[in-house]
C-alpha positions as YAML, in Angstrom:
chain: A
units: angstrom
residues:
- id: 1
  name: MET
  ca: [15.33, -4.88, -0.87]
- id: 2
  name: ASP
  ca: [16.82, -5.92, -4.19]
- id: 3
  name: VAL
  ca: [13.56, -7.10, -5.74]
- id: 4
  name: LEU
  ca: [11.94, -3.73, -5.03]
- id: 5
  name: GLU
  ca: [14.89, -1.78, -6.40]
- id: 6
  name: GLN
  ca: [14.75, -3.94, -9.54]
- id: 7
  name: ALA
  ca: [11.02, -3.20, -9.96]
- id: 8
  name: ILE
  ca: [11.69, 0.53, -9.56]
- id: 9
  name: ARG
  ca: [14.45, 0.42, -12.21]
- id: 10
  name: GLU
  ca: [12.51, -1.70, -14.69]
- id: 11
  name: ARG
  ca: [8.96, -0.42, -14.21]
- id: 12
  name: GLY
  ca: [9.27, 2.99, -12.56]
- id: 13
  name: ARG
  ca: [9.33, 6.21, -14.56]
- id: 14
  name: VAL
  ca: [11.22, 9.31, -13.50]
- id: 15
  name: LEU
  ca: [8.97, 12.28, -14.30]
- id: 16
  name: SER
  ca: [11.21, 14.95, -12.79]
- id: 17
  name: GLU
  ca: [14.00, 15.33, -10.27]
- id: 18
  name: ASP
  ca: [11.33, 15.08, -7.55]
- id: 19
  name: ILE
  ca: [8.73, 12.67, -8.92]
- id: 20
  name: LEU
  ca: [8.95, 8.92, -9.54]
- id: 21
  name: LYS
  ca: [5.92, 7.17, -11.03]
- id: 22
  name: VAL
  ca: [5.41, 3.58, -9.88]
- id: 23
  name: ASP
  ca: [1.73, 3.17, -10.61]
- id: 24
  name: ASN
  ca: [2.17, -0.01, -12.64]
- id: 25
  name: PHE
  ca: [3.23, -2.08, -9.60]
- id: 26
  name: LEU
  ca: [2.55, -0.15, -6.38]
- id: 27
  name: ASN
  ca: [-0.23, 2.38, -6.36]
- id: 28
  name: HIS
  ca: [-2.63, 1.93, -9.27]
- id: 29
  name: GLN
  ca: [-1.96, -1.55, -10.61]
- id: 30
  name: VAL
  ca: [-0.55, -3.74, -7.82]
- id: 31
  name: ASP
  ca: [2.06, -6.48, -8.18]
- id: 32
  name: THR
  ca: [0.65, -8.77, -5.49]
- id: 33
  name: GLN
  ca: [3.73, -11.03, -5.33]
- id: 34
  name: LEU
  ca: [5.97, -8.01, -4.74]
- id: 35
  name: MET
  ca: [3.52, -6.68, -2.12]
- id: 36
  name: MET
  ca: [3.72, -10.01, -0.25]
- id: 37
  name: GLU
  ca: [7.51, -9.72, -0.14]
- id: 38
  name: ILE
  ca: [7.22, -6.10, 1.02]
- id: 39
  name: GLY
  ca: [4.79, -7.11, 3.78]
- id: 40
  name: GLN
  ca: [7.16, -9.85, 4.96]
- id: 41
  name: GLU
  ca: [10.07, -7.41, 5.02]
- id: 42
  name: PHE
  ca: [8.14, -4.86, 7.09]
- id: 43
  name: SER
  ca: [7.07, -7.66, 9.41]
- id: 44
  name: LYS
  ca: [10.72, -8.69, 9.94]
- id: 45
  name: ARG
  ca: [11.85, -5.12, 10.60]
- id: 46
  name: PHE
  ca: [9.14, -4.45, 13.21]
- id: 47
  name: GLN
  ca: [8.61, -7.96, 14.64]
- id: 48
  name: ASP
  ca: [9.98, -6.99, 18.08]
- id: 49
  name: GLN
  ca: [7.66, -3.98, 18.48]
- id: 50
  name: SER
  ca: [4.51, -5.86, 19.61]
- id: 51
  name: VAL
  ca: [2.46, -4.17, 16.86]
- id: 52
  name: THR
  ca: [-1.32, -4.32, 17.48]
- id: 53
  name: LYS
  ca: [-2.45, -2.29, 14.43]
- id: 54
  name: VAL
  ca: [-1.07, -1.10, 11.10]
- id: 55
  name: ILE
  ca: [-2.32, 2.23, 9.80]
- id: 56
  name: THR
  ca: [-1.99, 3.91, 6.41]
- id: 57
  name: LEU
  ca: [-3.51, 6.73, 4.41]
- id: 58
  name: GLU
  ca: [-5.89, 5.84, 1.61]
- id: 59
  name: SER
  ca: [-5.33, 4.78, -1.04]
- id: 60
  name: SER
  ca: [-1.76, 4.23, -2.20]
- id: 61
  name: GLY
  ca: [-0.55, 2.75, 1.07]
- id: 62
  name: ILE
  ca: [-3.27, 0.13, 1.34]
- id: 63
  name: ALA
  ca: [-1.64, -2.68, -0.66]
- id: 64
  name: PRO
  ca: [1.73, -2.77, 1.17]
- id: 65
  name: SER
  ca: [0.04, -2.07, 4.52]
- id: 66
  name: PHE
  ca: [-2.43, -4.90, 4.01]
- id: 67
  name: MET
  ca: [0.39, -7.38, 3.37]
- id: 68
  name: ALA
  ca: [2.36, -6.15, 6.39]
- id: 69
  name: ALA
  ca: [-0.71, -6.34, 8.65]
- id: 70
  name: ASN
  ca: [-1.52, -9.80, 7.32]
- id: 71
  name: THR
  ca: [2.02, -11.03, 8.01]
- id: 72
  name: LEU
  ca: [1.98, -9.46, 11.50]
- id: 73
  name: ASP
  ca: [-1.52, -10.95, 12.07]
- id: 74
  name: VAL
  ca: [-3.01, -7.62, 13.16]
- id: 75
  name: PRO
  ca: [-5.83, -5.41, 11.78]
- id: 76
  name: LEU
  ca: [-5.18, -2.76, 9.13]
- id: 77
  name: VAL
  ca: [-6.76, 0.67, 9.59]
- id: 78
  name: PHE
  ca: [-6.70, 3.22, 6.82]
- id: 79
  name: ALA
  ca: [-7.27, 6.91, 7.33]
- id: 80
  name: ARG
  ca: [-9.90, 8.28, 4.97]
- id: 81
  name: LYS
  ca: [-9.54, 11.54, 3.09]
- id: 82
  name: LYS
  ca: [-13.29, 12.06, 2.92]
- id: 83
  name: LYS
  ca: [-15.93, 11.37, 5.47]
- id: 84
  name: ALA
  ca: [-18.37, 8.64, 4.46]
- id: 85
  name: LEU
  ca: [-22.11, 9.17, 4.81]
- id: 86
  name: THR
  ca: [-22.17, 6.11, 7.05]
- id: 87
  name: GLY
  ca: [-19.27, 7.44, 9.14]
- id: 88
  name: SER
  ca: [-19.50, 8.32, 12.78]
- id: 89
  name: GLU
  ca: [-19.01, 11.83, 14.16]
- id: 90
  name: ASP
  ca: [-16.65, 10.25, 16.69]
- id: 91
  name: VAL
  ca: [-13.35, 10.55, 14.80]
- id: 92
  name: TYR
  ca: [-9.70, 11.51, 15.10]
- id: 93
  name: THR
  ca: [-8.53, 13.99, 12.46]
- id: 94
  name: SER
  ca: [-5.39, 15.60, 11.13]
- id: 95
  name: ARG
  ca: [-4.52, 17.74, 8.13]
- id: 96
  name: VAL
  ca: [-2.02, 16.42, 5.58]
- id: 97
  name: TYR
  ca: [-0.53, 18.27, 2.62]
- id: 98
  name: SER
  ca: [0.07, 16.17, -0.50]
- id: 99
  name: TYR
  ca: [3.08, 17.44, -2.43]
- id: 100
  name: THR
  ca: [2.28, 15.24, -5.46]
- id: 101
  name: LYS
  ca: [-1.36, 16.39, -5.69]
- id: 102
  name: GLN
  ca: [-0.65, 19.92, -4.36]
- id: 103
  name: GLU
  ca: [-3.60, 19.80, -1.97]
- id: 104
  name: LEU
  ca: [-4.39, 19.82, 1.73]
- id: 105
  name: ASN
  ca: [-6.52, 16.92, 2.97]
- id: 106
  name: GLN
  ca: [-8.21, 16.28, 6.26]
- id: 107
  name: VAL
  ca: [-7.61, 12.67, 7.24]
- id: 108
  name: ILE
  ca: [-10.12, 10.83, 9.38]
- id: 109
  name: VAL
  ca: [-10.02, 7.69, 11.50]
- id: 110
  name: SER
  ca: [-12.99, 6.46, 13.49]
- id: 111
  name: LYS
  ca: [-12.36, 6.31, 17.24]
- id: 112
  name: GLU
  ca: [-13.81, 2.81, 17.03]
- id: 113
  name: TYR
  ca: [-10.59, 1.54, 15.37]
- id: 114
  name: LEU
  ca: [-7.80, 3.14, 17.41]
- id: 115
  name: ALA
  ca: [-7.58, 2.87, 21.16]
- id: 116
  name: GLU
  ca: [-5.34, 3.85, 24.02]
- id: 117
  name: GLY
  ca: [-2.77, 1.10, 24.43]
- id: 118
  name: ASP
  ca: [-2.60, 0.22, 20.73]
- id: 119
  name: ARG
  ca: [0.93, -0.12, 19.37]
- id: 120
  name: VAL
  ca: [0.70, 1.21, 15.85]
- id: 121
  name: LEU
  ca: [2.94, 0.76, 12.83]
- id: 122
  name: ILE
  ca: [2.47, 3.44, 10.16]
- id: 123
  name: ILE
  ca: [3.15, 2.36, 6.56]
- id: 124
  name: ASP
  ca: [3.01, 4.41, 3.37]
- id: 125
  name: ASP
  ca: [4.06, 3.97, -0.23]
- id: 126
  name: PHE
  ca: [6.41, 6.98, -0.29]
- id: 127
  name: LEU
  ca: [8.37, 8.98, 2.26]
- id: 128
  name: ALA
  ca: [9.35, 12.39, 0.87]
- id: 129
  name: HIS
  ca: [8.59, 15.43, 2.99]
- id: 130
  name: GLY
  ca: [7.06, 13.33, 5.80]
- id: 131
  name: ASN
  ca: [3.67, 15.07, 5.77]
- id: 132
  name: ALA
  ca: [1.53, 11.94, 5.54]
- id: 133
  name: ALA
  ca: [3.48, 10.13, 8.25]
- id: 134
  name: LEU
  ca: [3.41, 13.14, 10.58]
- id: 135
  name: GLY
  ca: [-0.34, 13.53, 10.05]
- id: 136
  name: LEU
  ca: [-0.87, 9.88, 10.92]
- id: 137
  name: THR
  ca: [1.31, 10.18, 14.04]
- id: 138
  name: GLU
  ca: [-0.99, 12.99, 15.20]
- id: 139
  name: VAL
  ca: [-4.05, 10.75, 14.76]
- id: 140
  name: VAL
  ca: [-2.40, 7.83, 16.59]
- id: 141
  name: GLU
  ca: [-1.24, 10.01, 19.47]
- id: 142
  name: GLU
  ca: [-4.63, 11.75, 19.73]
- id: 143
  name: ALA
  ca: [-6.04, 8.27, 20.36]
- id: 144
  name: GLY
  ca: [-3.59, 7.74, 23.22]
- id: 145
  name: ALA
  ca: [-1.90, 4.98, 21.22]
- id: 146
  name: THR
  ca: [1.83, 4.61, 20.58]
- id: 147
  name: VAL
  ca: [3.58, 4.88, 17.23]
- id: 148
  name: VAL
  ca: [6.11, 2.02, 17.25]
- id: 149
  name: GLY
  ca: [7.59, 2.85, 13.86]
- id: 150
  name: ILE
  ca: [7.12, 4.21, 10.38]
- id: 151
  name: GLY
  ca: [7.69, 2.14, 7.26]
- id: 152
  name: ALA
  ca: [7.99, 3.48, 3.73]
- id: 153
  name: VAL
  ca: [8.13, 1.33, 0.64]
- id: 154
  name: ILE
  ca: [10.14, 3.99, -1.22]
- id: 155
  name: GLU
  ca: [12.00, 6.90, 0.38]
- id: 156
  name: LYS
  ca: [13.17, 9.94, -1.51]
- id: 157
  name: ALA
  ca: [16.19, 10.39, 0.75]
- id: 158
  name: PHE
  ca: [17.07, 13.72, -0.89]
- id: 159
  name: GLN
  ca: [14.00, 15.24, 0.78]
- id: 160
  name: GLU
  ca: [13.64, 16.00, 4.50]
- id: 161
  name: GLY
  ca: [10.98, 13.49, 5.59]
- id: 162
  name: ARG
  ca: [13.24, 11.00, 7.39]
- id: 163
  name: THR
  ca: [15.07, 13.78, 9.23]
- id: 164
  name: GLN
  ca: [11.80, 15.28, 10.50]
- id: 165
  name: LEU
  ca: [10.47, 11.91, 11.67]
- id: 166
  name: GLU
  ca: [13.71, 10.86, 13.36]
- id: 167
  name: MET
  ca: [13.92, 14.26, 15.11]
- id: 168
  name: GLU
  ca: [10.50, 13.41, 16.59]
- id: 169
  name: GLY
  ca: [11.98, 10.13, 17.87]
- id: 170
  name: TYR
  ca: [10.35, 7.68, 15.45]
- id: 171
  name: GLN
  ca: [12.02, 4.55, 14.08]
- id: 172
  name: VAL
  ca: [11.93, 4.87, 10.28]
- id: 173
  name: GLU
  ca: [12.43, 1.89, 7.96]
- id: 174
  name: SER
  ca: [12.44, 2.34, 4.18]
- id: 175
  name: LEU
  ca: [12.73, -0.61, 1.83]
- id: 176
  name: ALA
  ca: [14.25, 1.36, -1.08]
- id: 177
  name: ARG
  ca: [16.12, 4.62, -0.41]
- id: 178
  name: ILE
  ca: [16.56, 6.86, -3.42]
- id: 179
  name: GLU
  ca: [19.53, 9.24, -3.38]
- id: 180
  name: SER
  ca: [18.67, 10.99, -6.63]
- id: 181
  name: LEU
  ca: [16.30, 11.16, -9.60]
- id: 182
  name: SER
  ca: [18.64, 13.41, -11.60]
- id: 183
  name: ASN
  ca: [19.01, 13.07, -15.37]
- id: 184
  name: GLY
  ca: [15.99, 10.74, -15.52]
- id: 185
  name: GLU
  ca: [17.86, 8.03, -13.60]
- id: 186
  name: VAL
  ca: [17.20, 6.43, -10.22]
- id: 187
  name: THR
  ca: [20.23, 6.23, -7.93]
- id: 188
  name: PHE
  ca: [19.80, 4.32, -4.66]
- id: 189
  name: ILE
  ca: [21.59, 5.16, -1.40]
- id: 190
  name: ASP
  ca: [23.35, 1.78, -1.29]
- id: 191
  name: GLU
  ca: [24.85, 2.47, -4.72]
- id: 192
  name: VAL
  ca: [26.26, 5.80, -3.55]
- id: 193
  name: VAL
  ca: [27.87, 4.13, -0.52]
- id: 194
  name: THR
  ca: [29.22, 1.22, -2.62]
- id: 195
  name: ASN
  ca: [30.70, 3.51, -5.29]
- id: 196
  name: LYS
  ca: [32.68, 5.68, -2.85]
...
């Protein structure tokens, strides 16, 4: 997705060889026009999967997931990291380690919003080690639903997340695949292929 790669180059900040900050358009301040294009792209890539729900982890995945769910005309469910006082005891749970925040979170989805027979598309802002996506697959499968695919807005392809998810048999679609963040520069996979 050229428009996404351009946004990453122009507005992203490389903080280290492992961390890219994109909070001015994706996960703190949201570029709504870009999110609409991202939602349309996810919709195209998964249009043949008969998706009935989109699920994400709060909060960074909500904007792109909302646009994808809207384009697919299905509900969006987001897994909470903390149980609300108004929440039910009837929940699906999983534990997810956040590399960026260096913490383990329990993620929670009410059984009211996932059901056996649902065909679920998982979307997140980043795919790195695959922990968030794997945690959400556990929740979906605990519900007796089917994971039809996993979408990531940005993939750090130099980390093992995609490999782990594909080994589990999941279709993985990333809109921008980063080969490297070395020397403070973003290099995309398509650039590496083109330059060889």
